[in-house]
Amino acid sequence: MGNVNPTLFRSGPELLHNPLLNKGTAFSLEERDALSLRGLLPPRVITMQEQVQRVLENLRGKPNDLDKYVSLIALQDRNETLFYRIILDHLDEMMPIIYTPTVGLACQEYGQIFRRPRGIFISSNDAGRVARNLANWPLKDVRVIVVTDGERILGLGDLGANGMGIPVGKLSLYTACAGIHPSACLPITIDVGTENERLLKHPLYIGLQQRRLRGEAYDALIAEFVEAVQSLFPDALIQFEDFANHNAFRILNKYRNSVRTFNDDIQGTAAVAMAGIYSSLRITGRALADQRLLFFGAGEAGMGIAGLVVSALMEAGLTADEARKRCWFIDSKGLVVQSRTDLTDHKRTFAQDAAQNSDPLEVLDALRPTVLIGASGMPGTFTAPILRKMADINERPVVFALSNPTSKSECTAEEAYTHTNGRAVFASGSPYKPVNFEGKTFVPGQGNNAYIFPGVGLGVIASGSRLVTDEMFLSAAKVLASALSESELATGRIYPPFTRVREVSTAIALVVAGIAYDQGLAAGPRPADLEAAVRNLMFEPVYNSYV
Ligand code: NAI
C-alpha cells in the first residue's frame, strides 16, 4: 500500500476522472504534456496549498453542514488526495461533517443528495450471486471493508440503503486517522429492505421498497457475503457497522473465531469507553477495582462496553462473577434483574439478583454508582436530578452520554457540568464545544470510535492477523488513555485532542500487531522493525510527481 504507484496511471480525461490519481489544476506543465492533459485544464498551474485555500473558502461559505458534506463528498469523488489533505489538516473542523453528527443527517437525506455511487450495493435480490457484485469492484487489493445493512444507523434507526453514508464515512476515517490507503477501502451496503415507513413510500428512496428480509434467508445472505469476501478479497478485514442489536451479536459470535472481523458498535465502542474510564481514573485517582457502573441502555454499545469492563476488572484481580456484579443496566423496561422474563441471552449475563425497579433515582441510591454510561439512544435520560445525585454520591462523578447523534445524547455537556457543579468527568458520543462554568473552561471528551478502529485495523492489516481479538481492543483502550498528558487531564479532557489521532492510531497499530505476532495470529514472521513496517503502510495525502 503506501502511496499509489504512479506507473499505474493512464492519461487524458481518464486520469482527471480517477479520484485516486487526479490532481486537477495542480498537474504541472510537464505532466500535462506527458499525459495528454494540455487544454483539458485551465492554463495556470495551482499549488496544492492554493487548492486547499479554494476548497476551504467554498466550504466555509456554505449555509449549513449538510451542504458542506455534499461538497466534501464531491471533492472525494474528484480528488481523494486533496480531500484527505483537507481532512487531515483541519480534523476538528471536518470530522463533524464527514462523520457524526452530519453524516446522520446525510443518511436521512441520502436519496435527495445522492450524486454518484461509491462502494458496492448487495441486495436481497442478489442472493446466489453476491460474488458477482463484489467482483465488479475495480480495485482488487482490498484491505478493509465496512459493511452495514442500515437497520440501526447511529441512534436514528432503520435507514435501509440510505445507510451507505456510514461505511463511506467510516472508511474515510480509516484513511484520515490511520493512513489506510483509499484504494484499499471498500464500503458495502447489504440492502435487505427496510421497516422505515417514510422510505418505503418515498419516491426518491434509493433502496428496495420492501419489508426487511429476516430469518434463515437473511443469515444465508450474510454467510454468502462473508464467503465471497474471503475468496475475492482474502486480505480484507470486515467491519460490521450499524446492524441492529438482534443481528449484530449473532453475526459477531458466528464469525469472530474464524474470520478477520469485528463489530465496531460493540467492540470499538467498548474500547473507546474503556479508554475513557481508564483516563477518568487518572483524574479521580481511584482504582478500577473500586468502580460500580450503571448503564442506561443494554444494547450493542452498553453490553459491548460492559463485556470489556469485565475483562479489565478481571485483569485488576476480580473474578468474572464479581466483575459482572459491578455492571448494572437499566433498559427501556427498567432495571435488568434476574426475575425478568423478557431478557435476551446477552442481557441475562448481566441480570442482577435484585428487585425490579424502574425508578433511576432509587437505583442510584441503592447502587451508588461511580460511573454512569448512557447508550440508550434516548435524549434527556440523564435528568438534572440524576446528575445531581451522581454529584452527591461522588466527588468526581464520571458521566458518559454516548448516544449519537447530538440530538440523542442523554444530556448535554453543559447540563453535565452545571448539575454537578463542574465536578463531572464528562464524555459524549457526538462533539460538544468547551463549556464555561463559573469561570472555568471544561473540555468535554468525545468518545469517538475513530480513536480506536482505524489503529486496530492498521495493526491487523500490518500483521495480517487472522482474527481481531478482545485483547486487542483492551490494549488499544490502554494506549489511548495513556496518550493524554497531565495538563490535558487537568482541563477535564479524557481523550487526547483529535488532531493527534494519527500518532495514537500508530501506537495502537503497533500494540495490536504485536499481539497478533505474539499469539501466532499473524500471517508471517515479525518484521525486524515493526514500527517502520507499520508507518510504511500509511498513506500521506501528497501529490506524487508523474513525470
Ligand atoms: P441498541 O438498540 O442495541 O440498544 C439500545 C438500548 O437502549 C436497548 O437496550 C433499549 O432497551 C435501551 N433503552 C431504550 N430506551 C431507554 C430508556 N429510556 N432508558 C434506558 N434504556 C433505554 O442500540 P446501541 O447500538 O446500543 O446504541 C445505543 C446508542 O449508543 C445509539 O444512540 C448509538 O448512536 C450510540 N453509540 C455511541 C457510540 C459512541 O459514542 N462511540 C458508539 C456506538 C453506539
Coordinates of C-alpha atoms and ligand atoms in Angstrom, one line a residue:
M1 CA 0.0 0.0 0.0
G2 CA 1.6 3.3 1.0
N3 CA 1.1 5.8 -1.8
V4 CA -0.2 4.9 -5.3
N5 CA 2.4 3.7 -7.8
P6 CA 2.4 6.4 -10.4
T7 CA 3.3 4.0 -13.2
L8 CA -0.3 2.7 -13.0
F9 CA -1.8 5.9 -14.2
R10 CA -3.4 6.4 -17.5
S11 CA -3.7 9.7 -19.4
G12 CA -6.1 12.4 -20.6
P13 CA -9.6 12.6 -19.3
E14 CA -9.4 9.2 -17.7
L15 CA -6.8 10.4 -15.4
L16 CA -8.8 13.5 -14.5
H17 CA -11.7 11.3 -13.7
N18 CA -9.8 8.9 -11.5
P19 CA -10.1 10.4 -7.9
L20 CA -7.2 8.3 -6.7
L21 CA -4.8 9.9 -9.2
N22 CA -6.3 13.2 -10.2
K23 CA -4.5 16.4 -9.1
G24 CA -6.8 18.8 -11.1
T25 CA -5.3 22.2 -11.7
A26 CA -2.1 21.1 -9.8
F27 CA -0.8 19.0 -12.7
S28 CA 2.5 20.6 -13.7
L29 CA 3.1 21.7 -17.3
E30 CA 5.5 18.7 -17.8
E31 CA 2.8 16.3 -16.6
R32 CA 0.2 18.0 -18.8
D33 CA 2.4 17.4 -21.8
A34 CA 3.4 13.9 -21.0
L35 CA -0.1 12.8 -20.0
S36 CA -2.2 14.4 -22.8
L37 CA -3.7 16.9 -20.4
R38 CA -2.9 20.1 -22.3
G39 CA -6.0 22.0 -23.0
L40 CA -8.1 19.9 -20.6
L41 CA -7.2 22.2 -17.7
P42 CA -7.2 26.0 -17.3
P43 CA -3.7 27.2 -18.1
R44 CA -2.4 28.3 -14.7
V45 CA -0.9 25.6 -12.5
I46 CA -2.2 25.9 -9.0
T47 CA -0.3 24.5 -6.0
M48 CA -1.9 22.1 -3.6
Q49 CA -1.9 24.8 -0.9
E50 CA -3.8 27.1 -3.2
Q51 CA -6.3 24.3 -4.0
V52 CA -6.8 23.8 -0.2
Q53 CA -7.5 27.5 0.3
R54 CA -10.0 27.5 -2.6
V55 CA -11.9 24.5 -1.2
L56 CA -11.9 25.9 2.4
E57 CA -13.3 29.2 1.2
N58 CA -16.0 27.5 -0.7
L59 CA -16.8 25.2 2.1
R60 CA -16.9 27.8 4.8
G61 CA -19.3 29.8 2.6
K62 CA -21.9 27.0 2.6
P63 CA -25.0 27.8 4.6
N64 CA -25.2 24.6 6.5
D65 CA -23.4 21.4 7.4
L66 CA -25.3 19.2 5.0
D67 CA -24.2 21.4 2.1
K68 CA -20.7 21.2 3.4
Y69 CA -21.0 17.4 3.5
V70 CA -22.2 17.2 -0.1
S71 CA -19.4 19.5 -1.2
L72 CA -16.8 17.4 0.6
I73 CA -18.1 14.1 -0.8
A74 CA -18.0 15.7 -4.3
L75 CA -14.3 16.6 -3.7
Q76 CA -13.7 13.0 -2.5
D77 CA -15.2 11.8 -5.8
R78 CA -12.9 14.1 -7.8
N79 CA -9.6 14.2 -6.0
E80 CA -9.0 12.0 -2.9
T81 CA -5.5 13.3 -2.3
L82 CA -6.8 16.8 -1.9
F83 CA -9.8 15.6 0.1
Y84 CA -7.6 13.8 2.7
R85 CA -5.1 16.7 2.8
I86 CA -8.0 19.0 3.9
I87 CA -9.5 16.4 6.3
L88 CA -6.1 15.8 7.9
D89 CA -5.1 19.4 8.2
H90 CA -8.5 20.5 9.6
L91 CA -9.6 17.4 11.5
D92 CA -11.5 19.3 14.2
E93 CA -13.5 21.2 11.7
M94 CA -14.1 18.4 9.2
M95 CA -14.8 15.4 11.5
P96 CA -18.3 16.5 12.5
I97 CA -19.1 16.9 8.8
I98 CA -17.7 13.7 7.3
Y99 CA -18.9 11.8 10.4
T100 CA -21.3 12.2 13.3
P101 CA -23.4 14.3 13.6
T102 CA -23.7 15.5 9.9
V103 CA -23.4 12.0 8.4
G104 CA -26.6 11.1 10.2
L105 CA -28.4 14.0 8.5
A106 CA -26.8 12.9 5.2
C107 CA -28.1 9.4 5.6
Q108 CA -31.6 10.7 6.3
E109 CA -31.5 12.7 3.1
Y110 CA -29.4 10.2 1.1
G111 CA -31.9 9.8 -1.7
Q112 CA -32.1 13.6 -2.3
I113 CA -28.4 14.3 -2.1
F114 CA -27.3 11.2 -4.0
R115 CA -24.9 12.1 -6.7
R116 CA -22.5 9.3 -7.5
P117 CA -22.4 5.7 -6.2
R118 CA -19.4 4.8 -4.0
G119 CA -18.8 1.3 -2.9
I120 CA -20.8 -1.9 -3.6
F121 CA -24.5 -2.5 -3.0
I122 CA -25.7 -6.0 -2.4
S123 CA -29.5 -6.5 -2.2
S124 CA -31.6 -9.5 -1.2
N125 CA -32.3 -9.9 -4.9
D126 CA -28.6 -10.8 -5.4
A127 CA -28.8 -13.9 -3.2
G128 CA -26.9 -16.7 -5.0
R129 CA -24.7 -14.2 -7.0
V130 CA -23.2 -11.9 -4.3
A131 CA -19.7 -12.7 -5.5
R132 CA -20.6 -11.3 -8.9
N133 CA -21.4 -7.9 -7.4
L134 CA -18.2 -7.9 -5.4
A135 CA -16.1 -8.9 -8.5
N136 CA -17.3 -5.7 -10.2
W137 CA -15.3 -3.6 -7.7
P138 CA -12.4 -2.5 -9.9
L139 CA -9.7 -2.4 -7.2
K140 CA -8.5 -5.8 -6.1
D141 CA -6.2 -5.2 -3.2
V142 CA -9.0 -4.5 -0.7
R143 CA -7.8 -4.5 3.0
V144 CA -10.8 -3.0 4.8
I145 CA -14.5 -3.5 4.2
V146 CA -17.0 -1.6 6.3
V147 CA -20.5 -3.1 5.8
T148 CA -23.9 -2.2 7.1
D149 CA -27.4 -3.4 6.5
G150 CA -28.7 0.0 7.5
E151 CA -31.0 -1.2 10.3
R152 CA -29.6 0.9 13.1
I153 CA -27.9 3.9 11.7
L154 CA -26.3 5.9 14.6
G155 CA -29.2 6.3 17.0
L156 CA -31.5 7.2 14.1
G157 CA -32.9 3.7 13.5
D158 CA -33.7 1.9 10.2
L159 CA -32.5 3.9 7.2
G160 CA -32.2 1.0 4.8
A161 CA -29.9 1.5 1.8
N162 CA -29.5 5.2 2.8
G163 CA -27.2 3.9 5.5
M164 CA -24.4 3.8 2.8
G165 CA -23.2 7.1 4.2
I166 CA -21.9 5.3 7.2
P167 CA -19.5 2.8 5.5
V168 CA -18.3 5.6 3.3
G169 CA -17.7 7.9 6.3
K170 CA -16.1 5.2 8.4
L171 CA -13.6 4.3 5.6
S172 CA -12.7 8.0 5.2
L173 CA -11.8 7.9 8.9
Y174 CA -9.6 4.8 8.3
T175 CA -7.7 6.8 5.7
A176 CA -7.6 10.1 7.6
C177 CA -6.9 8.6 11.1
A178 CA -4.6 5.7 10.3
G179 CA -3.5 6.2 6.7
I180 CA -5.1 3.1 5.2
H181 CA -4.8 3.8 1.5
P182 CA -8.1 4.9 0.0
S183 CA -7.8 2.3 -2.8
A184 CA -7.7 -0.5 -0.2
C185 CA -11.1 0.6 1.3
L186 CA -14.4 -0.8 0.2
P187 CA -17.8 0.4 1.6
I188 CA -20.6 -2.1 1.3
T189 CA -24.3 -1.9 2.0
I190 CA -26.4 -5.0 2.1
D191 CA -30.0 -3.9 1.3
V192 CA -32.5 -6.4 2.6
G193 CA -35.3 -3.9 2.7
T194 CA -36.4 -1.5 5.4
E195 CA -39.1 -1.1 8.0
N196 CA -39.0 2.7 7.7
E197 CA -42.4 3.7 6.6
R198 CA -41.2 7.0 5.2
L199 CA -38.6 5.4 3.0
L200 CA -41.0 2.6 1.9
K201 CA -43.2 5.3 0.4
H202 CA -40.6 7.9 -0.6
P203 CA -40.4 8.4 -4.4
L204 CA -36.6 9.1 -4.3
Y205 CA -35.6 6.3 -1.9
I206 CA -32.5 4.5 -3.4
G207 CA -33.1 1.1 -1.8
L208 CA -35.5 -1.9 -2.2
Q209 CA -39.0 -0.8 -1.2
Q210 CA -39.9 -3.9 0.7
R211 CA -40.0 -5.1 4.3
R212 CA -36.8 -6.5 5.7
L213 CA -35.7 -10.0 4.9
R214 CA -35.4 -11.9 8.2
G215 CA -34.6 -15.4 9.5
E216 CA -32.7 -18.1 7.5
A217 CA -32.8 -16.2 4.2
Y218 CA -31.1 -13.2 5.9
D219 CA -28.4 -15.4 7.6
A220 CA -27.8 -17.2 4.3
L221 CA -27.2 -13.8 2.5
I222 CA -24.7 -12.7 5.2
A223 CA -23.0 -16.1 5.0
E224 CA -22.7 -15.8 1.2
F225 CA -21.3 -12.3 1.6
V226 CA -18.7 -13.4 4.1
E227 CA -17.6 -16.3 1.9
A228 CA -17.5 -14.2 -1.2
V229 CA -15.3 -11.6 0.6
Q230 CA -12.9 -14.3 1.8
S231 CA -12.5 -15.7 -1.7
L232 CA -12.3 -12.4 -3.6
F233 CA -10.5 -10.3 -1.0
P234 CA -8.7 -12.7 1.2
D235 CA -6.6 -9.9 2.9
A236 CA -9.6 -7.9 3.9
L237 CA -10.8 -7.1 7.4
I238 CA -14.6 -7.0 7.6
Q239 CA -16.0 -4.3 10.0
F240 CA -19.7 -4.8 10.7
E241 CA -21.3 -1.4 11.3
D242 CA -24.8 -0.2 12.4
F243 CA -26.5 -3.6 12.3
A244 CA -29.5 -3.9 14.7
N245 CA -28.8 -5.5 18.0
H246 CA -30.5 -8.8 17.3
N247 CA -28.3 -9.4 14.2
A248 CA -25.1 -7.7 15.4
F249 CA -24.4 -10.1 18.3
R250 CA -25.3 -13.2 16.3
I251 CA -23.1 -12.3 13.4
L252 CA -20.2 -11.4 15.6
N253 CA -20.4 -14.6 17.6
K254 CA -20.8 -16.7 14.5
Y255 CA -17.7 -15.3 12.8
R256 CA -15.3 -13.8 15.4
N257 CA -13.3 -17.0 15.9
S258 CA -12.9 -17.9 12.2
V259 CA -13.0 -14.7 10.2
R260 CA -10.9 -11.5 10.3
T261 CA -13.8 -9.4 11.6
F262 CA -15.2 -7.3 14.4
N263 CA -18.3 -5.2 15.2
D264 CA -17.4 -1.6 15.8
D265 CA -20.7 -0.7 17.6
I266 CA -19.9 -3.5 20.1
Q267 CA -16.1 -3.8 20.3
G268 CA -15.0 -0.4 19.0
T269 CA -17.4 1.5 21.3
A270 CA -16.3 -0.7 24.2
A271 CA -12.7 0.2 23.7
V272 CA -13.3 3.9 23.4
A273 CA -15.5 3.9 26.5
M274 CA -12.9 1.8 28.4
A275 CA -10.2 4.3 27.4
G276 CA -12.5 7.0 28.9
I277 CA -12.8 5.0 32.1
Y278 CA -9.0 4.5 32.4
S279 CA -8.5 8.2 31.8
S280 CA -11.1 9.2 34.3
L281 CA -9.4 7.1 36.9
R282 CA -6.3 9.2 36.3
I283 CA -8.4 12.2 37.1
T284 CA -10.3 10.8 40.1
G285 CA -7.3 9.0 41.5
R286 CA -9.4 5.9 42.2
A287 CA -8.8 2.3 41.3
L288 CA -10.6 0.4 38.6
A289 CA -11.3 -2.4 41.0
D290 CA -13.4 0.0 43.1
Q291 CA -15.8 1.1 40.3
R292 CA -19.5 0.5 40.1
L293 CA -21.1 1.2 36.7
L294 CA -24.7 2.0 35.9
F295 CA -25.6 1.8 32.2
F296 CA -28.7 3.3 30.6
G297 CA -29.2 1.1 27.5
A298 CA -28.5 -2.6 27.3
G299 CA -27.9 -2.8 23.6
E300 CA -24.8 -3.3 21.4
A301 CA -23.0 -0.3 22.8
G302 CA -23.8 -0.9 26.5
M303 CA -23.3 -4.6 26.5
G304 CA -20.1 -4.3 24.5
I305 CA -18.7 -1.8 27.0
A306 CA -19.7 -4.0 29.9
G307 CA -18.1 -7.0 28.3
L308 CA -14.7 -5.2 28.1
V309 CA -15.1 -3.7 31.5
V310 CA -15.5 -7.2 32.9
S311 CA -12.2 -8.2 31.1
A312 CA -10.5 -5.1 32.5
L313 CA -11.8 -5.8 36.1
M314 CA -10.6 -9.4 35.9
E315 CA -7.2 -8.1 34.9
A316 CA -7.4 -5.9 38.0
G317 CA -8.0 -9.0 40.2
L318 CA -11.8 -9.6 40.3
T319 CA -13.4 -12.9 39.4
A320 CA -15.8 -12.9 36.4
D321 CA -18.7 -13.1 38.7
E322 CA -17.5 -10.2 40.9
A323 CA -16.8 -8.2 37.8
R324 CA -20.3 -8.7 36.3
K325 CA -21.8 -7.6 39.6
R326 CA -20.2 -4.2 39.1
C327 CA -22.1 -3.6 35.8
W328 CA -25.8 -2.7 36.3
F329 CA -28.2 -2.0 33.5
I330 CA -31.4 0.0 33.0
D331 CA -33.1 -0.6 29.7
S332 CA -36.5 0.5 28.3
K333 CA -38.3 -1.8 30.8
G334 CA -36.3 -0.8 33.9
L335 CA -33.5 -2.5 35.9
V336 CA -32.1 -5.6 34.3
V337 CA -32.7 -8.2 37.0
Q338 CA -32.9 -12.0 37.2
S339 CA -36.7 -12.1 37.8
R340 CA -37.4 -10.6 34.4
T341 CA -38.6 -13.0 31.8
D342 CA -38.1 -10.8 28.7
L343 CA -34.3 -10.8 28.7
T344 CA -32.1 -11.8 25.8
D345 CA -29.1 -14.1 26.5
H346 CA -26.8 -11.1 26.5
K347 CA -28.9 -9.1 29.0
R348 CA -29.2 -12.3 31.1
T349 CA -25.5 -12.3 31.5
F350 CA -25.7 -9.1 33.4
A351 CA -29.1 -9.6 35.1
Q352 CA -28.5 -8.9 38.8
D353 CA -30.0 -10.5 41.9
A354 CA -32.1 -7.6 42.9
A355 CA -35.7 -6.4 42.9
Q356 CA -37.2 -4.9 39.8
N357 CA -37.1 -1.2 39.8
S358 CA -37.8 1.4 37.1
D359 CA -37.1 4.5 39.1
P360 CA -33.5 5.5 38.2
L361 CA -33.1 7.7 41.3
E362 CA -33.9 4.8 43.6
V363 CA -31.5 2.7 41.7
L364 CA -28.8 5.4 42.1
D365 CA -29.5 5.4 45.9
A366 CA -29.2 1.7 46.2
L367 CA -26.2 1.1 43.9
R368 CA -24.3 4.3 44.4
P369 CA -22.5 4.1 41.0
T370 CA -19.2 5.8 40.4
V371 CA -19.7 5.8 36.6
L372 CA -22.9 6.5 34.6
I373 CA -23.0 5.4 31.0
G374 CA -25.7 6.4 28.5
A375 CA -26.1 4.2 25.5
S376 CA -29.9 4.3 25.2
G377 CA -30.5 6.4 22.1
M378 CA -32.9 8.3 24.4
P379 CA -32.2 12.0 24.7
G380 CA -32.6 13.7 28.1
T381 CA -32.5 10.5 30.1
F382 CA -29.8 12.0 32.3
T383 CA -32.1 14.4 34.0
A384 CA -31.0 17.2 36.4
P385 CA -32.0 15.2 39.5
I386 CA -30.0 12.2 38.2
L387 CA -26.9 14.3 37.6
R388 CA -27.2 16.0 40.9
K389 CA -27.5 12.6 42.7
M390 CA -24.3 11.4 40.9
A391 CA -22.6 14.5 42.3
D392 CA -24.0 13.8 45.8
I393 CA -22.6 10.3 45.7
N394 CA -19.2 11.1 44.1
E395 CA -16.6 13.8 44.5
R396 CA -15.9 13.4 40.7
P397 CA -18.9 11.6 39.1
V398 CA -18.0 10.0 35.7
V399 CA -20.8 10.6 33.2
F400 CA -20.7 9.4 29.6
A401 CA -23.6 10.3 27.4
L402 CA -22.7 8.3 24.4
S403 CA -25.9 8.3 22.3
N404 CA -25.5 9.7 18.8
P405 CA -26.1 11.9 17.0
T406 CA -26.2 15.0 19.3
S407 CA -30.0 15.1 19.3
K408 CA -30.0 11.7 21.0
S409 CA -27.5 12.5 23.7
E410 CA -28.6 11.5 27.3
C411 CA -27.6 15.0 28.4
T412 CA -25.6 17.9 27.0
A413 CA -22.1 18.8 28.2
E414 CA -23.4 22.0 29.7
E415 CA -26.1 20.1 31.7
A416 CA -23.5 17.6 32.9
Y417 CA -21.2 20.3 34.3
T418 CA -23.9 22.6 35.6
H419 CA -25.8 20.0 37.5
T420 CA -22.7 18.6 39.1
N421 CA -21.2 21.9 40.0
G422 CA -18.4 21.4 37.5
R423 CA -17.3 18.2 39.1
A424 CA -18.4 15.7 36.3
V425 CA -15.8 13.9 34.3
F426 CA -17.8 14.0 31.1
A427 CA -17.7 12.5 27.7
S428 CA -20.3 12.2 24.9
G429 CA -20.7 10.3 21.6
S430 CA -21.1 13.4 19.4
P431 CA -18.9 16.5 19.8
Y432 CA -19.7 19.4 22.2
K433 CA -17.9 22.7 22.4
P434 CA -15.9 23.5 25.6
V435 CA -18.2 24.7 28.4
N436 CA -17.5 27.7 30.6
F437 CA -18.9 27.1 34.1
E438 CA -18.3 29.6 36.9
G439 CA -15.2 31.0 35.2
K440 CA -13.6 27.6 34.4
T441 CA -13.4 26.1 30.9
F442 CA -14.1 22.4 30.7
V443 CA -13.3 20.4 27.5
P444 CA -15.8 17.6 27.1
G445 CA -14.4 14.4 25.7
Q446 CA -15.8 12.9 22.6
G447 CA -15.9 9.1 22.9
N448 CA -15.4 8.8 19.2
N449 CA -14.7 5.3 18.0
A450 CA -12.4 6.8 15.4
Y451 CA -9.8 6.9 18.1
I452 CA -9.8 3.1 18.1
F453 CA -10.9 1.3 15.0
P454 CA -8.5 2.8 12.5
G455 CA -5.5 1.9 14.6
V456 CA -6.8 -1.6 15.3
G457 CA -7.4 -2.0 11.6
L458 CA -3.9 -0.8 10.7
G459 CA -2.4 -3.2 13.2
V460 CA -4.5 -6.1 11.8
I461 CA -3.5 -5.2 8.2
A462 CA 0.2 -4.8 9.1
S463 CA 0.4 -8.2 10.8
G464 CA -2.1 -9.9 8.6
S465 CA -3.8 -11.2 11.8
R466 CA -6.3 -13.9 11.1
L467 CA -8.6 -12.7 13.9
V468 CA -9.4 -9.5 15.8
T469 CA -9.5 -10.3 19.5
D470 CA -10.9 -8.6 22.6
E471 CA -7.4 -8.4 24.0
M472 CA -6.5 -6.1 21.0
F473 CA -9.4 -3.8 21.9
L474 CA -8.5 -3.7 25.6
S475 CA -4.8 -2.9 24.7
A476 CA -6.0 -0.2 22.3
A477 CA -8.0 1.3 25.2
K478 CA -4.9 1.5 27.4
V479 CA -2.8 3.0 24.6
L480 CA -5.5 5.7 24.1
A481 CA -5.8 6.5 27.8
S482 CA -2.0 6.7 28.2
A483 CA -1.8 9.2 25.3
L484 CA -3.1 12.0 27.5
S485 CA -0.7 14.4 29.2
E486 CA -1.3 15.6 32.8
S487 CA -2.0 19.1 31.6
E488 CA -4.7 17.8 29.2
L489 CA -6.3 15.8 32.1
A490 CA -6.4 19.0 34.2
T491 CA -8.8 20.6 31.7
G492 CA -11.2 17.6 32.2
R493 CA -10.2 16.0 28.9
I494 CA -10.3 12.2 28.9
Y495 CA -9.3 11.8 25.3
P496 CA -6.3 13.5 23.6
P497 CA -7.0 16.2 21.1
F498 CA -8.3 14.6 17.9
T499 CA -5.5 16.3 16.0
R500 CA -3.2 13.7 17.5
V501 CA -5.2 10.8 16.2
R502 CA -2.6 9.6 13.6
E503 CA 0.0 9.3 16.4
V504 CA -2.5 7.4 18.6
S505 CA -3.5 5.1 15.7
T506 CA 0.1 4.3 15.0
A507 CA 0.7 3.4 18.7
I508 CA -2.5 1.3 18.7
A509 CA -1.5 -0.5 15.5
L510 CA 1.9 -1.4 17.0
V511 CA 0.3 -2.9 20.1
V512 CA -2.3 -4.8 18.1
A513 CA 0.2 -6.1 15.6
G514 CA 2.4 -7.1 18.5
I515 CA -0.5 -9.2 20.0
A516 CA -1.0 -10.9 16.6
Y517 CA 2.7 -11.8 16.3
D518 CA 2.8 -13.0 20.0
Q519 CA -0.2 -15.2 19.7
G520 CA 0.5 -16.8 16.4
L521 CA -2.3 -15.0 14.6
A522 CA -0.1 -13.1 12.2
A523 CA 0.4 -14.0 8.5
G524 CA 4.2 -14.1 8.6
P525 CA 7.2 -13.6 10.8
R526 CA 7.5 -10.3 12.9
P527 CA 9.5 -7.7 10.9
A528 CA 12.7 -6.6 12.5
D529 CA 11.4 -3.1 12.7
L530 CA 7.6 -3.3 13.3
E531 CA 7.2 0.4 13.6
A532 CA 8.8 1.1 10.3
A533 CA 6.7 -1.6 8.7
V534 CA 3.5 0.0 10.1
R535 CA 4.5 3.5 9.1
N536 CA 5.4 2.4 5.6
L537 CA 1.8 1.3 5.1
M538 CA 0.4 4.7 5.9
F539 CA -0.9 6.9 3.1
E540 CA 0.2 10.5 3.1
P541 CA -2.0 12.9 1.1
V542 CA 0.7 14.5 -1.1
Y543 CA 0.9 14.7 -4.8
N544 CA 3.5 12.4 -6.4
S545 CA 5.2 13.6 -9.5
Y546 CA 4.1 11.6 -12.5
V547 CA 7.0 12.5 -14.8
Ligands
NAI1 P1 -29.4 -0.8 20.8 O1 -30.7 -0.6 20.1 O2 -28.7 -2.0 20.6 O3 -29.7 -0.5 22.3 C1 -30.5 0.5 22.9 C2 -30.8 0.1 24.3 O4 -31.4 1.2 25.0 C3 -31.8 -1.0 24.5 O5 -31.3 -1.9 25.5 C4 -33.0 -0.3 25.0 O6 -33.8 -1.2 25.8 C5 -32.4 0.8 25.8 N1 -33.3 1.9 26.1 C6 -34.3 2.4 25.3 N2 -34.9 3.4 26.0 C7 -34.3 3.5 27.1 C8 -34.5 4.4 28.3 N3 -35.5 5.3 28.2 N4 -33.7 4.2 29.3 C9 -32.8 3.3 29.4 N5 -32.6 2.4 28.3 C10 -33.3 2.6 27.2 O7 -28.5 0.4 20.4 P2 -26.9 0.6 20.5 O8 -26.3 0.1 19.3 O9 -26.5 0.0 21.8 O10 -26.8 2.2 20.5 C11 -27.3 3.0 21.5 C12 -26.8 4.4 21.3 O11 -25.4 4.4 21.5 C13 -27.1 5.0 19.9 O12 -27.6 6.3 20.1 C14 -25.7 5.0 19.3 O13 -25.6 6.0 18.4 C15 -24.8 5.2 20.5 N6 -23.5 4.7 20.2 C16 -22.5 5.6 20.5 C17 -21.2 5.2 20.2 C18 -20.1 6.2 20.6 O14 -20.3 7.2 21.1 N7 -18.8 5.9 20.4 C19 -20.9 4.0 19.5 C20 -22.0 3.1 19.3 C21 -23.3 3.5 19.7

